[in-house]
PDB file of C-alpha atoms in Angstrom:
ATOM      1  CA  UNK A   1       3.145  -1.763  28.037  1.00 60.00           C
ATOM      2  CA  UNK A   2       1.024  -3.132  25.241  1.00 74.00           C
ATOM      3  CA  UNK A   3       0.054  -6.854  26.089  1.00 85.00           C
ATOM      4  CA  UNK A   4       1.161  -8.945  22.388  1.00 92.00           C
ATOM      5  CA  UNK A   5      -0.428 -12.107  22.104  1.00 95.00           C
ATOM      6  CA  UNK A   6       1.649 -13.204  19.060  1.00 96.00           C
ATOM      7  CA  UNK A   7       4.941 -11.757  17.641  1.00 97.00           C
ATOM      8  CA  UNK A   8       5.951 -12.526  13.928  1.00 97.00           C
ATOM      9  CA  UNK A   9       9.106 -12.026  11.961  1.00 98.00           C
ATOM     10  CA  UNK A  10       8.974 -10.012   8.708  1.00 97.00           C
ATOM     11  CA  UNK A  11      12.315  -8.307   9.096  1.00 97.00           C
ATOM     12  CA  UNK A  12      14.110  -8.310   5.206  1.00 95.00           C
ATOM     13  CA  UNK A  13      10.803  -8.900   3.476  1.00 93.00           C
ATOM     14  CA  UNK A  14       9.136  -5.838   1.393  1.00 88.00           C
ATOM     15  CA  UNK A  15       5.817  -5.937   0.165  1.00 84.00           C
ATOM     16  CA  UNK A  16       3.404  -7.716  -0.272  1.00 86.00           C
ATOM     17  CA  UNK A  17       5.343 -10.579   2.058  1.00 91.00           C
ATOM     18  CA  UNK A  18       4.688  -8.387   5.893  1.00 94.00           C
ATOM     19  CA  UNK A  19       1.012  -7.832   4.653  1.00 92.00           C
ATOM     20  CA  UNK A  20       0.916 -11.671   3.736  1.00 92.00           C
ATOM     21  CA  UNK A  21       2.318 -12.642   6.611  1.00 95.00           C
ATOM     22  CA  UNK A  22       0.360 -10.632   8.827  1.00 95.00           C
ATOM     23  CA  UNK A  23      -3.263 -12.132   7.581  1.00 93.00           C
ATOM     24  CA  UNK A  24      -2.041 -15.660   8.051  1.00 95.00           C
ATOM     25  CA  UNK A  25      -1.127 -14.590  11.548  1.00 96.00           C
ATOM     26  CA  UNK A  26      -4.313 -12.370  12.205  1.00 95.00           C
ATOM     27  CA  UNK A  27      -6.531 -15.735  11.200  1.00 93.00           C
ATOM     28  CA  UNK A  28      -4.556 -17.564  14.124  1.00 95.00           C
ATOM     29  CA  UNK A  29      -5.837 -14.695  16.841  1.00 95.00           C
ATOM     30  CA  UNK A  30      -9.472 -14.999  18.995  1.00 92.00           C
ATOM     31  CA  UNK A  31     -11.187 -11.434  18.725  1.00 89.00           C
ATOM     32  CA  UNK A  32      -9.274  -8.321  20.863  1.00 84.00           C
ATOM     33  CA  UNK A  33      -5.911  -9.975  20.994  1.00 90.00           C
ATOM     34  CA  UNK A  34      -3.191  -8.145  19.751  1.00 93.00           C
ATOM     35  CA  UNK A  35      -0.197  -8.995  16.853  1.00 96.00           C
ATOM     36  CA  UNK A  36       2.777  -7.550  16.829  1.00 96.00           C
ATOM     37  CA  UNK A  37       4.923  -7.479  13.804  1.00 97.00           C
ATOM     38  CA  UNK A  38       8.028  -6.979  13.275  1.00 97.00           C
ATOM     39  CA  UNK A  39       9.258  -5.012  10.276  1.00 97.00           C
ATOM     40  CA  UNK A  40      12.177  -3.482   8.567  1.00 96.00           C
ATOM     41  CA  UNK A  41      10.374  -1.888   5.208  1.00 93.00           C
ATOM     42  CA  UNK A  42       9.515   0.846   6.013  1.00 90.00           C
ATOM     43  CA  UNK A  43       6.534   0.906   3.708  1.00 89.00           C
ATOM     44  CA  UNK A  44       5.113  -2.061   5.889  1.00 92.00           C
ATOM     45  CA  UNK A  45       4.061   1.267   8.546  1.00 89.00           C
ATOM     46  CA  UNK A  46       1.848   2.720   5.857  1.00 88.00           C
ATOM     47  CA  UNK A  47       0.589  -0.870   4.370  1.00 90.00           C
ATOM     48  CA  UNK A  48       0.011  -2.076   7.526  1.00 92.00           C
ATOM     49  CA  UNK A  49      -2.639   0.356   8.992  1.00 89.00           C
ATOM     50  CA  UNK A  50      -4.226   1.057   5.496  1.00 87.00           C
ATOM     51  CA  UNK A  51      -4.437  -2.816   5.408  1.00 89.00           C
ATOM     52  CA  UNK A  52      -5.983  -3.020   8.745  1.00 87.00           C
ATOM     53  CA  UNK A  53      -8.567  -0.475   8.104  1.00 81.00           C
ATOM     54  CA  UNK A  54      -9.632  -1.768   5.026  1.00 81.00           C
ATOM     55  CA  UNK A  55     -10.176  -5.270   7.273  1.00 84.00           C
ATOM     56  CA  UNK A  56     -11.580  -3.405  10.174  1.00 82.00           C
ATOM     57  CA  UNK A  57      -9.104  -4.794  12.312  1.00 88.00           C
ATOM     58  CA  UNK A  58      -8.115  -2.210  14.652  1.00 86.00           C
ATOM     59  CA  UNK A  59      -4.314  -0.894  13.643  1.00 89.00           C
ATOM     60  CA  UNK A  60      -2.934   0.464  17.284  1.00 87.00           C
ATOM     61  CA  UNK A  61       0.344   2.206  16.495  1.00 89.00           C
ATOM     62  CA  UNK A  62       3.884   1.027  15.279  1.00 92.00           C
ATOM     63  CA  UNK A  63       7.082   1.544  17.585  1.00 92.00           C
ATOM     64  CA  UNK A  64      10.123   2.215  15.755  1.00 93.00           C
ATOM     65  CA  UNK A  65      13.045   0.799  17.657  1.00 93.00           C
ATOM     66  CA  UNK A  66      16.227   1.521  15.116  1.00 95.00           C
ATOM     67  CA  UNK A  67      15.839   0.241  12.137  1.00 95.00           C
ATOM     68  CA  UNK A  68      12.334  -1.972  13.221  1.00 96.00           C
ATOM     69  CA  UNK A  69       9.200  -1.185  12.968  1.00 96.00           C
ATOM     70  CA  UNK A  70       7.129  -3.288  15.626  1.00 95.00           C
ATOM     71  CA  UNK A  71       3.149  -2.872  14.192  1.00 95.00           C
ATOM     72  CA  UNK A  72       0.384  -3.350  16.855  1.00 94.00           C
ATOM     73  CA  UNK A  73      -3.474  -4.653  15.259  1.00 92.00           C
ATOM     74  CA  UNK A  74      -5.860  -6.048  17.594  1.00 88.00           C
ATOM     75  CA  UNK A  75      -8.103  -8.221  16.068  1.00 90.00           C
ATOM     76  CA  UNK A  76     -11.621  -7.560  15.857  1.00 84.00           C
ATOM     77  CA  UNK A  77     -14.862  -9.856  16.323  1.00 78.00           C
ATOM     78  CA  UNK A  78     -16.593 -11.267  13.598  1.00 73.00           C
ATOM     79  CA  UNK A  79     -19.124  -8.199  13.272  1.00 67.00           C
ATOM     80  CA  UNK A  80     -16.511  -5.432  13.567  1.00 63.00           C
ATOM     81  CA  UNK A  81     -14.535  -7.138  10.376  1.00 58.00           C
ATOM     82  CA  UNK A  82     -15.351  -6.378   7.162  1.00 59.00           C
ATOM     83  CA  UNK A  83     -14.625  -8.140   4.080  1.00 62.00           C
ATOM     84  CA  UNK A  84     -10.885  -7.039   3.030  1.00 65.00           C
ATOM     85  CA  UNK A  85     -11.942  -4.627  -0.299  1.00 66.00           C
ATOM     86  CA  UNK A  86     -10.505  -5.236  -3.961  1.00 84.00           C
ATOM     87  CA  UNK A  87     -10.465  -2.219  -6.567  1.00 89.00           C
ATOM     88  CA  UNK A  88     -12.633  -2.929  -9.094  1.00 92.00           C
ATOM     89  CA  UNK A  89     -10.714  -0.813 -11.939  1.00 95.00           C
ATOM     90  CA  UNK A  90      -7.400  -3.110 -12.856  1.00 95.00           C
ATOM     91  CA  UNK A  91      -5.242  -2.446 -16.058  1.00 96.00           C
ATOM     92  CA  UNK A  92      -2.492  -4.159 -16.649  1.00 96.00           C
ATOM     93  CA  UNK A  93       1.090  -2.543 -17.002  1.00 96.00           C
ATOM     94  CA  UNK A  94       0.596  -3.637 -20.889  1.00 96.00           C
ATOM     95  CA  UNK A  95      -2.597  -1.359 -21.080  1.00 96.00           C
ATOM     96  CA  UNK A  96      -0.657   1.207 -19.280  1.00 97.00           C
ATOM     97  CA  UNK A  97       2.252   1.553 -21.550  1.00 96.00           C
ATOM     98  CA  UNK A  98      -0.118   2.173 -24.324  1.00 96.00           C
ATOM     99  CA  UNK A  99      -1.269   5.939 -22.064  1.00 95.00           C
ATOM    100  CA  UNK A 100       2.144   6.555 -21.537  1.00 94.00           C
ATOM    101  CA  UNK A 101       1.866   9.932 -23.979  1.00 93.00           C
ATOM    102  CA  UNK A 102      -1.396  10.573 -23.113  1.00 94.00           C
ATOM    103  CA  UNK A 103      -1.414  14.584 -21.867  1.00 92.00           C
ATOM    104  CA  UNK A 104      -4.429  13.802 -19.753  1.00 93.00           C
ATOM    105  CA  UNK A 105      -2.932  10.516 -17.755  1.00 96.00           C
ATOM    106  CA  UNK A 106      -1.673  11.099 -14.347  1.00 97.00           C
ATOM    107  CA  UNK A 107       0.830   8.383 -12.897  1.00 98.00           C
ATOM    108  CA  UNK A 108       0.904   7.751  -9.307  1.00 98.00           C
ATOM    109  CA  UNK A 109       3.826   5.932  -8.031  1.00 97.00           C
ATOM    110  CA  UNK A 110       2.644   5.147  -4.001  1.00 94.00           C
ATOM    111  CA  UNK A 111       5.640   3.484  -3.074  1.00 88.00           C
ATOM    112  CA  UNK A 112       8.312   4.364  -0.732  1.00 80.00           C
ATOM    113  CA  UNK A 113      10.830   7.427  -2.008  1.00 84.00           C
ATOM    114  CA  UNK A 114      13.779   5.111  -2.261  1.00 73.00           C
ATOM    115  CA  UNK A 115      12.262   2.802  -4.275  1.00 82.00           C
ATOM    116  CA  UNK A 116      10.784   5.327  -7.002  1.00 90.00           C
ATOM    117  CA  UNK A 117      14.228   7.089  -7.042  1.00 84.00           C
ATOM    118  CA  UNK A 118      15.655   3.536  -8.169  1.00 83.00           C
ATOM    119  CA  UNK A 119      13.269   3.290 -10.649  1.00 90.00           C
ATOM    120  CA  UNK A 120       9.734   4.924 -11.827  1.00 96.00           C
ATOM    121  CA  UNK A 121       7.802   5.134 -14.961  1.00 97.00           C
ATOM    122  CA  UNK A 122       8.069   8.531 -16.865  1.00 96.00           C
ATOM    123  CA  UNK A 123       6.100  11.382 -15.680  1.00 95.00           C
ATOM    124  CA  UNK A 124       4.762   9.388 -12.540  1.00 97.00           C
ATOM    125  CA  UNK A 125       3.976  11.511  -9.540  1.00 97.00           C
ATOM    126  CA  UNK A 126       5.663   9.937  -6.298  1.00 96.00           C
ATOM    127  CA  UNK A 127       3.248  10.341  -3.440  1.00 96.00           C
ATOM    128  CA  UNK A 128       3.816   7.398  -0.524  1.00 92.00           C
ATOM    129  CA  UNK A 129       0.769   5.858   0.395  1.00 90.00           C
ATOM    130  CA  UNK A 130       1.072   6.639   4.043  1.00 85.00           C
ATOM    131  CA  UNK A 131       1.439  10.140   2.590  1.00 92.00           C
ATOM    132  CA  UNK A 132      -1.493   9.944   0.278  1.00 95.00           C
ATOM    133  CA  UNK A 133      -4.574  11.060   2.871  1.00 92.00           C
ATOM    134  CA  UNK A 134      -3.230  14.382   3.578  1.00 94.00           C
ATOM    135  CA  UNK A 135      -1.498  14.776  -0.368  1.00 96.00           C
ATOM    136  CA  UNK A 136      -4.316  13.924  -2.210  1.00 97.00           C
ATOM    137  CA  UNK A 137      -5.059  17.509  -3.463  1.00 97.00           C
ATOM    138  CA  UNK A 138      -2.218  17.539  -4.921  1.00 97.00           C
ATOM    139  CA  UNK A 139      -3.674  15.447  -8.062  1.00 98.00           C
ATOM    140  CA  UNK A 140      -6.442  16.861 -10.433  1.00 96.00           C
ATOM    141  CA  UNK A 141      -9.581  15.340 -10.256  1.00 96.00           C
ATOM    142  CA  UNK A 142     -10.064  15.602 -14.053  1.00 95.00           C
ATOM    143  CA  UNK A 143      -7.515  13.388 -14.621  1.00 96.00           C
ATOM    144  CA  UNK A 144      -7.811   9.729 -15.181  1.00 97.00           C
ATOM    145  CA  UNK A 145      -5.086   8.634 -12.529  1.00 98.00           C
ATOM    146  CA  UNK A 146      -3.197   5.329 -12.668  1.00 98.00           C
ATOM    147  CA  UNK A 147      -2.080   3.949  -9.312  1.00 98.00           C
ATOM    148  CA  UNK A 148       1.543   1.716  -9.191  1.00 97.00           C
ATOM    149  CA  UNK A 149       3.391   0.226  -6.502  1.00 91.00           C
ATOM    150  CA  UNK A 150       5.901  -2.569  -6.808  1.00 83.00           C
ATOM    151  CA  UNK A 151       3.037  -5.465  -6.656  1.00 83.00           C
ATOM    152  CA  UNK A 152      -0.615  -3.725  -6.974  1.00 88.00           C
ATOM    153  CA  UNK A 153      -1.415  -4.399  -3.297  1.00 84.00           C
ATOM    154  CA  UNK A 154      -0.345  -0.786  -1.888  1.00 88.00           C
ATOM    155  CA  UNK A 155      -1.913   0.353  -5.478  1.00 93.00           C
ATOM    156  CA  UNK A 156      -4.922  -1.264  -4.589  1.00 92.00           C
ATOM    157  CA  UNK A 157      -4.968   0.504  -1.360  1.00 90.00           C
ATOM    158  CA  UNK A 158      -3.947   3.682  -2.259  1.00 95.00           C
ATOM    159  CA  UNK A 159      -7.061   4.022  -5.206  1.00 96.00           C
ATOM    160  CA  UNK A 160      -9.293   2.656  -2.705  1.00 93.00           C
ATOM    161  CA  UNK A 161      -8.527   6.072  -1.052  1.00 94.00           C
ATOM    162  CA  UNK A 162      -8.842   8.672  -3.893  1.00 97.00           C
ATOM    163  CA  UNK A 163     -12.412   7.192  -4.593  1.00 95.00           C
ATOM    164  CA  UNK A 164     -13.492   7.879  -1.206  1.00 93.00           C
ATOM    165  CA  UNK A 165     -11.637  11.551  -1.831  1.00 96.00           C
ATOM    166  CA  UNK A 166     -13.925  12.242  -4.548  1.00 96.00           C
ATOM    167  CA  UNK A 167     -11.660  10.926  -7.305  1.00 97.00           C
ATOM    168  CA  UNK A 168     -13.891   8.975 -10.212  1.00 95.00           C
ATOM    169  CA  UNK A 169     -11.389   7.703 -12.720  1.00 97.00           C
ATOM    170  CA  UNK A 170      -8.753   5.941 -11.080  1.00 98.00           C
ATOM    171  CA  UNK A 171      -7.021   2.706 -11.953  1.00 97.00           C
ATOM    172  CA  UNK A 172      -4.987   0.005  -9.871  1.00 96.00           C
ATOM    173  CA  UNK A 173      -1.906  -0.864 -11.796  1.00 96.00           C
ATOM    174  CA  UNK A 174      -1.260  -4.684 -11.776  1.00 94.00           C
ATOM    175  CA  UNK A 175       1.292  -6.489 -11.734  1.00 91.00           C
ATOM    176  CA  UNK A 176       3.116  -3.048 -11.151  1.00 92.00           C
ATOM    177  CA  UNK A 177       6.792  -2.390 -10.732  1.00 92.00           C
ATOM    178  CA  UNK A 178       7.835  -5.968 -10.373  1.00 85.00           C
ATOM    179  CA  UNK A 179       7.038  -6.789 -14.076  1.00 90.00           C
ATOM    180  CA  UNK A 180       7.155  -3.726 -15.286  1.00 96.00           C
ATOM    181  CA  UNK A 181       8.820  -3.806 -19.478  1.00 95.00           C
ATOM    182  CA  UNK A 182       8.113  -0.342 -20.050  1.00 95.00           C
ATOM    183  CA  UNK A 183      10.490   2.839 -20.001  1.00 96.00           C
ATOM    184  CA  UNK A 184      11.885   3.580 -16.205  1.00 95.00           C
ATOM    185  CA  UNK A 185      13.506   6.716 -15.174  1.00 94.00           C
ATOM    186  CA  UNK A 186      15.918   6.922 -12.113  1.00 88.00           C
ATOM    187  CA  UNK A 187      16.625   9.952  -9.671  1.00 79.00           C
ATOM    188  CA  UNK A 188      20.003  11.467  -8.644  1.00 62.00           C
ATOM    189  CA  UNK A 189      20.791  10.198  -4.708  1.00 51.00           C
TER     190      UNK A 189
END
């Protein structure tokens, strides 16, 4: 039985709120004690551990118990932490309309299937993040790829990754979805 230190509540909230939540709560913890929260997006599994290694807080496992996801991190000491990474390469979703017919423009939509079948951008390329590490060669390196998720945090994430996959010309998508003006295609359910 894992020994939880502190539990919080971020059942009905997508993301960025659990991620939010869960740094405020992290903050609260002394070094190798252990938060558990508690989830129903089921992005938050993916966000959660790519969030934690990007911190260098130890991500132990989530425990799906119906329609919750309970996420374990144990908090690391001052030295193990690192400083929680930023992309450097932003463009805005204005910038990114202006590529939209650009043949040599990749999209990649990192958010959860559901929510790119409600609505993506034309021609995006829907690869979950928690999907991304093993997908990756799916995309062509010669490409310059734009990254979008609902709110540029699992974006942020997500081109973090490529980069360290070799990938030179990548772009996080801000604000993303949530303000997105542009064209939006749906998918049959």
């Amino acid at each position: 039985m894992i020994q939880v230190n502190m539990t919080i509540n971020a059942k009905g909230l997508s993301c960025p709120m659990p991620i939010v939540k869960t740094k405020k709560a992290i903050n609260e913890l002394q070094p190798g004690q252990v938060l558990e929260v508690e989830a129903t997006d089921k992005g938050s599994k993916a966000d959660i551990k790519a969030w934690a290694e990007s911190t260098g807080h130890q991500y132990l496992g989530t425990i799906e118990q119906g329609n919750v996801l309970k996420h374990y991190i144990r908090k690391t000491s001052e030295n193990e932490t690192k400083e929680e990474a930023k992309f450097p390469h932003v463009i805005s979703n204005e910038e990114l309309l202006t590529k939209l017919n650009d043949a040599s423009v990749t999209i990649l939509d990192v958010r959860e299937p559901a929510e790119y079948a409600f609505g993506h951008i034309p021609r995006a390329i829907s690869i979950p993040l928690g999907e991304l590490e093993n997908r990756a060669e799916e995309l062509s390196k010669d490409n310059t790829i734009y990254v979008v998720c609902r709110t540029g945090n699992r974006s942020d994430l997500a081109a973090q990754t490529l980069v360290e996959k070799g990938f030179s010309n990548v772009w996080n998508v801000v604000p993303g979805m949530s303000k997105w003006n542009g064209p939006v295609e749906t998918e049959q359910l």
